[in-house]
Amino acid sequence: MTDYAHLLPAYRGYAALADAERIAWIRADRWLDLDQARMALARLDDLLAYPPRDRMPCLLLYGDTGMGKTKIIRKFLRDHPARFDMGTGVTSMPVVAMQMPAEPVERDVYSELLAALGAPGPIDGAAHRQKEICRGLLRTMGARMLIIDEIHAMLAGSFRQQRIFLNVIRFLANDLRVPLVCAGTDLARQALLTDPQLAERFEALQLRRSTNDGHLTQLLASLATILPLRRPSALETTAVRKRVLELTGGVTVRIFRLIETVAVEAIRSGVECINPDSFDTDELVLPLVAMTRTVETRLQRRGVA
Ligand SMILES: Nc1ncnc2c1ncn2[C@@H]1O[C@H](COP(=O)(O)OP(=O)(O)OP(=O)(O)O)[C@@H](O)[C@H]1O
Ligand SMILES: [Mg+2]
């Protein structure tokens, strides 16, 4: 038996599991403490501790699809869960997180907010009535932050709907006296910027794609210490970093899927470690965008394109 010294002590036990169990472990959903994600959480914590004042600061968390915005919000919610007080019978919800409705219609926004508060309100209620209910509930439930994810969905609306939606955001930002956090893509940032008052209020925090730097090195190194492979991987070489970036464009979700894929392959093939060769097989099944990219580079290498 080996002691799997290349893994962190807490993860060594998994390396001894059967192949199928290890593959399931690799594919399971988990939170990884990436630098940018940790910084974003720290910023959210900071906002949550902000004393109430007339103009509360607002934050826009933006970045490409798959960069981990929703993941960060979910983690923040887990860190600050709602609690039911048996004595008073009141649920307190320090952080309220909702998704943008499919269309930026004012009434749907308030319906989503009511659903996030666990209080599905009158479906056919007029917007102003729903607004009042939301306002009252947010107060009684002690909400100290409101998060709206997928804010770029507002771009699906007509110009007029978008203006109305920006008014709703402005109302929420001004009236609730809690920090408002919006998450979305860069297009959402541009849309918010079209409203001068909101542009003034929102601070923007971007989740950047990985580049060939210390953060990526650290991410790969930390993956190498938790993946339940039985032999040490060589993920810290420049060649591996370059290849990973080539295949993923530095997008977090694609990096995770890529490493997940090669780790599973390392178990199936019995190689039991990830090395530069792991990334050179033609059998890598990757998300579409990455695959297109690979084909393009391959064609370019062959002088076809
Ligand atoms: N900190 C993290 N820990 C673990 N996995 C992560 C982390 N960040 C991102 N991921 C992986 O990336 C995937 C996509 O993340 P997420 O859904 O949060 O992206 P997003 O920025 O919200 O994208 P979209 O704009 O499309 O909604 C997650 O399902 C997860 O697999
Ligand atoms: Mg998301």
mmCIF file of C-alpha atoms and ligand atoms in Angstrom:
data_model
loop_
_atom_site.group_PDB
_atom_site.id
_atom_site.type_symbol
_atom_site.label_atom_id
_atom_site.label_comp_id
_atom_site.label_asym_id
_atom_site.label_seq_id
_atom_site.Cartn_x
_atom_site.Cartn_y
_atom_site.Cartn_z
ATOM 1 C CA MET A 1 0.000 0.000 0.000
ATOM 2 C CA THR A 2 1.176 3.492 -0.632
ATOM 3 C CA ASP A 3 0.512 6.600 1.439
ATOM 4 C CA TYR A 4 -0.336 8.883 -1.526
ATOM 5 C CA ALA A 5 1.997 11.592 -0.229
ATOM 6 C CA HIS A 6 1.317 13.765 -3.306
ATOM 7 C CA LEU A 7 -2.237 14.408 -2.038
ATOM 8 C CA LEU A 8 -3.381 16.580 0.842
ATOM 9 C CA PRO A 9 -3.904 14.402 3.943
ATOM 10 C CA ALA A 10 -7.676 14.913 3.910
ATOM 11 C CA TYR A 11 -7.898 13.601 0.335
ATOM 12 C CA ARG A 12 -5.590 10.574 0.540
ATOM 13 C CA GLY A 13 -8.373 8.211 1.549
ATOM 14 C CA TYR A 14 -10.227 8.801 -1.731
ATOM 15 C CA ALA A 15 -7.288 7.576 -3.792
ATOM 16 C CA ALA A 16 -7.777 4.100 -2.332
ATOM 17 C CA LEU A 17 -11.405 3.881 -3.531
ATOM 18 C CA ALA A 18 -12.512 1.781 -6.493
ATOM 19 C CA ASP A 19 -12.277 3.371 -9.947
ATOM 20 C CA ALA A 20 -16.002 4.043 -10.312
ATOM 21 C CA GLU A 21 -16.138 5.780 -6.954
ATOM 22 C CA ARG A 22 -13.116 7.897 -7.740
ATOM 23 C CA ILE A 23 -14.624 8.928 -11.067
ATOM 24 C CA ALA A 24 -17.862 9.889 -9.330
ATOM 25 C CA TRP A 25 -15.844 11.887 -6.794
ATOM 26 C CA ILE A 26 -14.029 13.777 -9.548
ATOM 27 C CA ARG A 27 -17.306 14.632 -11.250
ATOM 28 C CA ALA A 28 -19.120 15.754 -8.125
ATOM 29 C CA ASP A 29 -19.970 19.408 -7.667
ATOM 30 C CA ARG A 30 -17.692 21.147 -5.218
ATOM 31 C CA TRP A 31 -16.499 24.571 -4.249
ATOM 32 C CA LEU A 32 -12.849 25.405 -4.871
ATOM 33 C CA ASP A 33 -11.284 28.345 -3.199
ATOM 34 C CA LEU A 34 -9.925 30.146 -6.283
ATOM 35 C CA ASP A 35 -8.164 33.481 -5.794
ATOM 36 C CA GLN A 36 -10.701 35.597 -7.681
ATOM 37 C CA ALA A 37 -13.646 33.796 -6.102
ATOM 38 C CA ARG A 38 -12.203 34.346 -2.640
ATOM 39 C CA MET A 39 -11.711 38.034 -3.393
ATOM 40 C CA ALA A 40 -15.281 38.355 -4.608
ATOM 41 C CA LEU A 41 -16.581 36.670 -1.441
ATOM 42 C CA ALA A 42 -14.495 39.009 0.705
ATOM 43 C CA ARG A 43 -15.998 41.982 -1.129
ATOM 44 C CA LEU A 44 -19.503 40.615 -0.563
ATOM 45 C CA ASP A 45 -18.765 40.104 3.139
ATOM 46 C CA ASP A 46 -17.546 43.641 3.316
ATOM 47 C CA LEU A 47 -20.753 44.935 1.739
ATOM 48 C CA LEU A 48 -22.883 42.850 4.071
ATOM 49 C CA ALA A 49 -21.228 44.515 7.037
ATOM 50 C CA TYR A 50 -21.923 47.965 5.652
ATOM 51 C CA PRO A 51 -23.964 50.123 8.045
ATOM 52 C CA PRO A 52 -27.315 51.281 6.623
ATOM 53 C CA ARG A 53 -27.185 54.713 5.107
ATOM 54 C CA ASP A 54 -29.140 56.602 2.503
ATOM 55 C CA ARG A 55 -27.106 55.531 -0.462
ATOM 56 C CA MET A 56 -25.898 52.023 -0.088
ATOM 57 C CA PRO A 57 -23.007 50.879 -2.272
ATOM 58 C CA CYS A 58 -23.895 48.496 -5.094
ATOM 59 C CA LEU A 59 -21.727 45.906 -6.757
ATOM 60 C CA LEU A 60 -21.715 44.430 -10.223
ATOM 61 C CA LEU A 61 -19.956 41.088 -10.456
ATOM 62 C CA TYR A 62 -19.287 40.521 -14.111
ATOM 63 C CA GLY A 63 -17.398 38.134 -16.330
ATOM 64 C CA ASP A 64 -17.776 35.724 -19.218
ATOM 65 C CA THR A 65 -20.145 32.834 -19.026
ATOM 66 C CA GLY A 66 -18.685 29.971 -16.979
ATOM 67 C CA MET A 67 -16.389 32.154 -14.889
ATOM 68 C CA GLY A 68 -18.103 31.164 -11.626
ATOM 69 C CA LYS A 69 -20.446 34.074 -10.808
ATOM 70 C CA THR A 70 -23.390 31.892 -9.814
ATOM 71 C CA LYS A 71 -21.043 29.582 -7.947
ATOM 72 C CA ILE A 72 -19.809 32.510 -5.847
ATOM 73 C CA ILE A 73 -23.361 33.646 -5.091
ATOM 74 C CA ARG A 74 -24.384 30.139 -4.011
ATOM 75 C CA LYS A 75 -21.354 29.855 -1.753
ATOM 76 C CA PHE A 76 -22.127 33.239 -0.224
ATOM 77 C CA LEU A 77 -25.713 32.107 0.422
ATOM 78 C CA ARG A 78 -24.463 28.947 2.114
ATOM 79 C CA ASP A 79 -22.213 31.078 4.304
ATOM 80 C CA HIS A 80 -25.147 33.322 5.269
ATOM 81 C CA PRO A 81 -28.194 31.079 5.326
ATOM 82 C CA ALA A 82 -31.745 31.979 6.259
ATOM 83 C CA ARG A 83 -32.737 31.008 9.804
ATOM 84 C CA PHE A 84 -36.096 30.266 11.273
ATOM 85 C CA ASP A 85 -36.568 31.571 14.790
ATOM 86 C CA MET A 86 -38.800 29.119 16.686
ATOM 87 C CA GLY A 87 -39.523 31.730 19.345
ATOM 88 C CA THR A 88 -40.799 34.502 17.119
ATOM 89 C CA GLY A 89 -41.874 32.327 14.203
ATOM 90 C CA VAL A 90 -40.032 34.682 11.882
ATOM 91 C CA THR A 91 -37.498 33.619 9.261
ATOM 92 C CA SER A 92 -34.540 35.914 8.973
ATOM 93 C CA MET A 93 -32.793 36.034 5.641
ATOM 94 C CA PRO A 94 -29.655 38.175 5.678
ATOM 95 C CA VAL A 95 -28.912 37.573 2.009
ATOM 96 C CA VAL A 96 -31.675 37.345 -0.559
ATOM 97 C CA ALA A 97 -30.670 36.063 -3.985
ATOM 98 C CA MET A 98 -32.924 35.952 -7.011
ATOM 99 C CA GLN A 99 -32.551 35.279 -10.710
ATOM 100 C CA MET A 100 -33.607 37.647 -13.403
ATOM 101 C CA PRO A 101 -36.884 36.554 -14.974
ATOM 102 C CA ALA A 102 -36.689 35.483 -18.606
ATOM 103 C CA GLU A 103 -38.077 38.836 -19.663
ATOM 104 C CA PRO A 104 -37.363 42.116 -17.897
ATOM 105 C CA VAL A 105 -40.981 42.761 -16.973
ATOM 106 C CA GLU A 106 -41.414 44.689 -13.745
ATOM 107 C CA ARG A 107 -44.088 42.398 -12.347
ATOM 108 C CA ASP A 108 -41.998 39.287 -13.060
ATOM 109 C CA VAL A 109 -39.043 40.828 -11.287
ATOM 110 C CA TYR A 110 -41.114 41.271 -8.130
ATOM 111 C CA SER A 111 -42.590 37.780 -8.491
ATOM 112 C CA GLU A 112 -39.055 36.354 -8.620
ATOM 113 C CA LEU A 113 -38.131 38.396 -5.591
ATOM 114 C CA LEU A 114 -41.167 37.124 -3.694
ATOM 115 C CA ALA A 115 -40.260 33.558 -4.658
ATOM 116 C CA ALA A 116 -36.697 34.141 -3.406
ATOM 117 C CA LEU A 117 -38.207 35.308 -0.123
ATOM 118 C CA GLY A 118 -40.159 32.076 0.046
ATOM 119 C CA ALA A 119 -43.410 33.978 -0.268
ATOM 120 C CA PRO A 120 -45.055 33.468 -3.617
ATOM 121 C CA GLY A 121 -47.278 36.506 -3.738
ATOM 122 C CA PRO A 122 -50.399 37.271 -5.740
ATOM 123 C CA ILE A 123 -49.545 36.213 -9.290
ATOM 124 C CA ASP A 124 -51.943 38.670 -10.826
ATOM 125 C CA GLY A 125 -51.138 41.463 -8.397
ATOM 126 C CA ALA A 126 -50.322 44.852 -9.812
ATOM 127 C CA ALA A 127 -46.636 45.724 -9.840
ATOM 128 C CA HIS A 128 -46.980 48.486 -7.257
ATOM 129 C CA ARG A 129 -48.756 46.131 -4.859
ATOM 130 C CA GLN A 130 -46.069 43.450 -5.286
ATOM 131 C CA LYS A 131 -43.425 46.084 -4.781
ATOM 132 C CA GLU A 132 -44.957 47.014 -1.430
ATOM 133 C CA ILE A 133 -45.122 43.378 -0.333
ATOM 134 C CA CYS A 134 -41.474 42.876 -1.292
ATOM 135 C CA ARG A 135 -40.424 45.960 0.568
ATOM 136 C CA GLY A 136 -42.297 44.921 3.708
ATOM 137 C CA LEU A 137 -40.993 41.356 3.605
ATOM 138 C CA LEU A 138 -37.400 42.383 3.047
ATOM 139 C CA ARG A 139 -37.695 44.498 6.166
ATOM 140 C CA THR A 140 -39.359 41.932 8.414
ATOM 141 C CA MET A 141 -36.949 39.263 7.284
ATOM 142 C CA GLY A 142 -33.978 41.444 8.103
ATOM 143 C CA ALA A 143 -32.532 41.354 4.578
ATOM 144 C CA ARG A 144 -29.152 43.033 4.484
ATOM 145 C CA MET A 145 -28.283 42.349 0.859
ATOM 146 C CA LEU A 146 -30.146 41.681 -2.357
ATOM 147 C CA ILE A 147 -28.425 39.766 -5.139
ATOM 148 C CA ILE A 148 -29.783 39.534 -8.681
ATOM 149 C CA ASP A 149 -28.100 36.958 -10.901
ATOM 150 C CA GLU A 150 -28.206 36.739 -14.693
ATOM 151 C CA ILE A 151 -28.831 40.443 -14.982
ATOM 152 C CA HIS A 152 -27.888 40.329 -18.675
ATOM 153 C CA ALA A 153 -31.299 38.707 -19.254
ATOM 154 C CA MET A 154 -32.623 42.269 -19.321
ATOM 155 C CA LEU A 155 -31.110 42.577 -22.786
ATOM 156 C CA ALA A 156 -33.761 40.158 -24.025
ATOM 157 C CA GLY A 157 -36.314 42.913 -23.577
ATOM 158 C CA SER A 158 -37.296 45.725 -25.892
ATOM 159 C CA PHE A 159 -35.620 49.083 -25.399
ATOM 160 C CA ARG A 160 -38.618 50.279 -23.441
ATOM 161 C CA GLN A 161 -38.631 47.196 -21.200
ATOM 162 C CA GLN A 162 -34.950 47.693 -20.526
ATOM 163 C CA ARG A 163 -35.528 51.295 -19.439
ATOM 164 C CA ILE A 164 -38.319 50.182 -17.126
ATOM 165 C CA PHE A 165 -36.117 47.451 -15.729
ATOM 166 C CA LEU A 166 -33.318 49.914 -15.033
ATOM 167 C CA ASN A 167 -35.890 51.962 -13.128
ATOM 168 C CA VAL A 168 -36.724 48.915 -11.037
ATOM 169 C CA ILE A 169 -33.037 48.417 -10.278
ATOM 170 C CA ARG A 170 -32.755 52.067 -9.371
ATOM 171 C CA PHE A 171 -35.737 51.754 -7.062
ATOM 172 C CA LEU A 172 -34.245 48.688 -5.370
ATOM 173 C CA ALA A 173 -30.871 50.381 -5.036
ATOM 174 C CA ASN A 174 -32.296 53.600 -3.600
ATOM 175 C CA ASP A 175 -35.242 52.513 -1.603
ATOM 176 C CA LEU A 176 -34.305 49.335 0.204
ATOM 177 C CA ARG A 177 -31.268 50.672 1.982
ATOM 178 C CA VAL A 178 -29.468 47.378 1.497
ATOM 179 C CA PRO A 179 -26.523 46.848 -0.867
ATOM 180 C CA LEU A 180 -27.653 45.594 -4.238
ATOM 181 C CA VAL A 181 -25.399 43.092 -5.990
ATOM 182 C CA CYS A 182 -25.933 42.226 -9.638
ATOM 183 C CA ALA A 183 -24.138 39.474 -11.509
ATOM 184 C CA GLY A 184 -23.929 39.067 -15.245
ATOM 185 C CA THR A 185 -21.817 39.236 -18.343
ATOM 186 C CA ASP A 186 -20.005 42.229 -19.742
ATOM 187 C CA LEU A 187 -23.095 43.098 -21.751
ATOM 188 C CA ALA A 188 -24.919 43.605 -18.474
ATOM 189 C CA ARG A 189 -22.236 46.026 -17.405
ATOM 190 C CA GLN A 190 -22.672 47.996 -20.601
ATOM 191 C CA ALA A 191 -26.441 48.062 -20.113
ATOM 192 C CA LEU A 192 -26.112 49.349 -16.543
ATOM 193 C CA LEU A 193 -23.706 52.003 -17.748
ATOM 194 C CA THR A 194 -26.392 53.473 -19.995
ATOM 195 C CA ASP A 195 -28.072 54.762 -16.842
ATOM 196 C CA PRO A 196 -25.864 57.537 -15.440
ATOM 197 C CA GLN A 197 -27.255 57.255 -11.925
ATOM 198 C CA LEU A 198 -26.642 53.508 -11.768
ATOM 199 C CA ALA A 199 -23.214 53.885 -13.352
ATOM 200 C CA GLU A 200 -22.415 56.195 -10.461
ATOM 201 C CA ARG A 201 -23.689 53.791 -7.819
ATOM 202 C CA PHE A 202 -22.239 50.509 -8.997
ATOM 203 C CA GLU A 203 -18.739 49.402 -8.340
ATOM 204 C CA ALA A 204 -17.657 46.742 -10.839
ATOM 205 C CA LEU A 205 -15.714 43.613 -10.036
ATOM 206 C CA GLN A 206 -14.584 41.539 -12.979
ATOM 207 C CA LEU A 207 -13.857 37.838 -12.942
ATOM 208 C CA ARG A 208 -11.044 37.610 -15.437
ATOM 209 C CA ARG A 209 -10.129 34.653 -17.569
ATOM 210 C CA SER A 210 -6.988 32.863 -16.492
ATOM 211 C CA THR A 211 -3.756 33.759 -18.153
ATOM 212 C CA ASN A 212 -0.389 32.089 -17.954
ATOM 213 C CA ASP A 213 0.386 33.401 -14.494
ATOM 214 C CA GLY A 214 0.730 32.518 -10.839
ATOM 215 C CA HIS A 215 -3.031 32.097 -10.361
ATOM 216 C CA LEU A 216 -3.262 29.395 -12.986
ATOM 217 C CA THR A 217 -0.164 27.690 -11.595
ATOM 218 C CA GLN A 218 -1.743 27.722 -8.161
ATOM 219 C CA LEU A 219 -5.082 26.430 -9.448
ATOM 220 C CA LEU A 220 -3.466 23.516 -11.275
ATOM 221 C CA ALA A 221 -1.161 22.759 -8.363
ATOM 222 C CA SER A 222 -4.063 22.663 -5.937
ATOM 223 C CA LEU A 223 -6.086 20.402 -8.243
ATOM 224 C CA ALA A 224 -3.097 18.041 -8.333
ATOM 225 C CA THR A 225 -3.241 17.743 -4.546
ATOM 226 C CA ILE A 226 -6.920 16.815 -4.331
ATOM 227 C CA LEU A 227 -7.692 14.650 -7.386
ATOM 228 C CA PRO A 228 -7.771 11.008 -6.269
ATOM 229 C CA LEU A 229 -5.116 9.747 -8.682
ATOM 230 C CA ARG A 230 -2.622 7.265 -7.298
ATOM 231 C CA ARG A 231 0.523 8.717 -8.819
ATOM 232 C CA PRO A 232 1.789 12.334 -8.671
ATOM 233 C CA SER A 233 0.698 14.505 -11.613
ATOM 234 C CA ALA A 234 2.885 16.965 -13.465
ATOM 235 C CA LEU A 235 0.544 19.940 -13.750
ATOM 236 C CA GLU A 236 2.987 22.669 -12.854
ATOM 237 C CA THR A 237 5.022 22.711 -16.044
ATOM 238 C CA THR A 238 4.898 25.604 -18.480
ATOM 239 C CA ALA A 239 3.950 23.223 -21.286
ATOM 240 C CA VAL A 240 0.846 22.044 -19.379
ATOM 241 C CA ARG A 241 -0.216 25.600 -18.551
ATOM 242 C CA LYS A 242 0.122 26.608 -22.185
ATOM 243 C CA ARG A 243 -1.864 23.613 -23.375
ATOM 244 C CA VAL A 244 -4.602 24.168 -20.783
ATOM 245 C CA LEU A 245 -4.979 27.771 -21.902
ATOM 246 C CA GLU A 246 -4.999 26.747 -25.540
ATOM 247 C CA LEU A 247 -7.821 24.289 -24.916
ATOM 248 C CA THR A 248 -9.910 26.413 -22.563
ATOM 249 C CA GLY A 249 -9.282 30.060 -23.379
ATOM 250 C CA GLY A 250 -8.769 30.529 -19.631
ATOM 251 C CA VAL A 251 -12.481 30.098 -18.809
ATOM 252 C CA THR A 252 -12.906 28.545 -15.349
ATOM 253 C CA VAL A 253 -15.630 26.050 -16.209
ATOM 254 C CA ARG A 254 -13.662 24.772 -19.189
ATOM 255 C CA ILE A 255 -10.473 24.408 -17.143
ATOM 256 C CA PHE A 256 -12.365 22.329 -14.583
ATOM 257 C CA ARG A 257 -14.024 20.188 -17.234
ATOM 258 C CA LEU A 258 -10.711 19.633 -19.005
ATOM 259 C CA ILE A 259 -8.868 18.565 -15.854
ATOM 260 C CA GLU A 260 -11.860 16.438 -14.855
ATOM 261 C CA THR A 261 -11.773 14.719 -18.269
ATOM 262 C CA VAL A 262 -8.058 13.971 -18.230
ATOM 263 C CA ALA A 263 -8.239 12.813 -14.592
ATOM 264 C CA VAL A 264 -11.025 10.351 -15.411
ATOM 265 C CA GLU A 265 -9.032 9.148 -18.406
ATOM 266 C CA ALA A 266 -5.969 8.689 -16.156
ATOM 267 C CA ILE A 267 -8.032 6.354 -13.964
ATOM 268 C CA ARG A 268 -9.559 4.439 -16.874
ATOM 269 C CA SER A 269 -6.242 3.936 -18.645
ATOM 270 C CA GLY A 270 -4.437 2.968 -15.462
ATOM 271 C CA VAL A 271 -1.849 5.731 -15.985
ATOM 272 C CA GLU A 272 -3.007 7.215 -12.644
ATOM 273 C CA CYS A 273 -1.528 10.665 -13.150
ATOM 274 C CA ILE A 274 -1.911 13.702 -15.374
ATOM 275 C CA ASN A 275 1.120 14.608 -17.439
ATOM 276 C CA PRO A 276 1.699 16.686 -20.588
ATOM 277 C CA ASP A 277 0.738 13.683 -22.744
ATOM 278 C CA SER A 278 -2.717 13.555 -21.149
ATOM 279 C CA PHE A 279 -3.685 16.645 -23.133
ATOM 280 C CA ASP A 280 -2.537 15.390 -26.479
ATOM 281 C CA THR A 281 -4.992 12.610 -27.110
ATOM 282 C CA ASP A 282 -7.616 13.042 -29.791
ATOM 283 C CA GLU A 283 -10.262 11.511 -27.559
ATOM 284 C CA LEU A 284 -10.656 14.509 -25.261
ATOM 285 C CA VAL A 285 -14.347 15.281 -25.121
ATOM 286 C CA LEU A 286 -14.532 18.951 -24.333
ATOM 287 C CA PRO A 287 -17.169 21.664 -24.399
ATOM 288 C CA LEU A 288 -17.986 22.793 -27.912
ATOM 289 C CA VAL A 289 -16.153 26.092 -27.891
ATOM 290 C CA ALA A 290 -12.924 24.533 -26.722
ATOM 291 C CA MET A 291 -13.245 21.850 -29.353
ATOM 292 C CA THR A 292 -13.694 24.345 -32.143
ATOM 293 C CA ARG A 293 -10.633 26.098 -30.900
ATOM 294 C CA THR A 294 -8.623 22.861 -30.888
ATOM 295 C CA VAL A 295 -9.671 21.975 -34.404
ATOM 296 C CA GLU A 296 -8.775 25.461 -35.568
ATOM 297 C CA THR A 297 -5.317 25.315 -34.014
ATOM 298 C CA ARG A 298 -4.745 21.860 -35.405
ATOM 299 C CA LEU A 299 -5.741 22.993 -38.880
ATOM 300 C CA GLN A 300 -3.528 26.038 -38.524
ATOM 301 C CA ARG A 301 -0.633 23.825 -37.476
ATOM 302 C CA ARG A 302 -1.172 21.725 -40.580
ATOM 303 C CA GLY A 303 -1.372 24.832 -42.670
ATOM 304 C CA VAL A 304 -4.959 24.048 -43.723
ATOM 305 C CA ALA A 305 -6.550 27.233 -42.389
HETATM 306 N N1 LIG B 1 -14.978 28.367 -7.319
HETATM 307 C C1 LIG B 1 -15.370 27.301 -8.020
HETATM 308 N N2 LIG B 1 -15.271 26.071 -7.479
HETATM 309 C C2 LIG B 1 -15.649 24.985 -8.172
HETATM 310 N N3 LIG B 1 -16.164 25.012 -9.403
HETATM 311 C C3 LIG B 1 -16.291 26.204 -10.014
HETATM 312 C C4 LIG B 1 -15.897 27.411 -9.349
HETATM 313 N N4 LIG B 1 -16.132 28.435 -10.206
HETATM 314 C C5 LIG B 1 -16.642 27.892 -11.326
HETATM 315 N N5 LIG B 1 -16.748 26.557 -11.212
HETATM 316 C C6 LIG B 1 -17.235 25.622 -12.249
HETATM 317 O O1 LIG B 1 -17.690 26.394 -13.340
HETATM 318 C C7 LIG B 1 -19.077 26.129 -13.598
HETATM 319 C C8 LIG B 1 -19.738 27.390 -14.071
HETATM 320 O O2 LIG B 1 -19.810 28.321 -13.034
HETATM 321 P P1 LIG B 1 -21.056 29.316 -12.899
HETATM 322 O O3 LIG B 1 -22.318 28.651 -13.274
HETATM 323 O O4 LIG B 1 -20.968 29.930 -11.558
HETATM 324 O O5 LIG B 1 -20.654 30.369 -14.037
HETATM 325 P P2 LIG B 1 -21.341 31.772 -14.351
HETATM 326 O O6 LIG B 1 -20.259 32.793 -14.319
HETATM 327 O O7 LIG B 1 -22.513 31.970 -13.442
HETATM 328 O O8 LIG B 1 -21.807 31.553 -15.860
HETATM 329 P P3 LIG B 1 -23.126 32.172 -16.594
HETATM 330 O O9 LIG B 1 -22.778 33.590 -16.952
HETATM 331 O O10 LIG B 1 -23.254 31.303 -17.797
HETATM 332 O O11 LIG B 1 -24.271 32.064 -15.654
HETATM 333 C C9 LIG B 1 -19.616 25.574 -12.297
HETATM 334 O O12 LIG B 1 -20.718 24.733 -12.505
HETATM 335 C C10 LIG B 1 -18.426 24.820 -11.758
HETATM 336 O O13 LIG B 1 -18.344 23.550 -12.346
HETATM 337 MG MG MG B 2 -24.573 32.100 -13.737
#
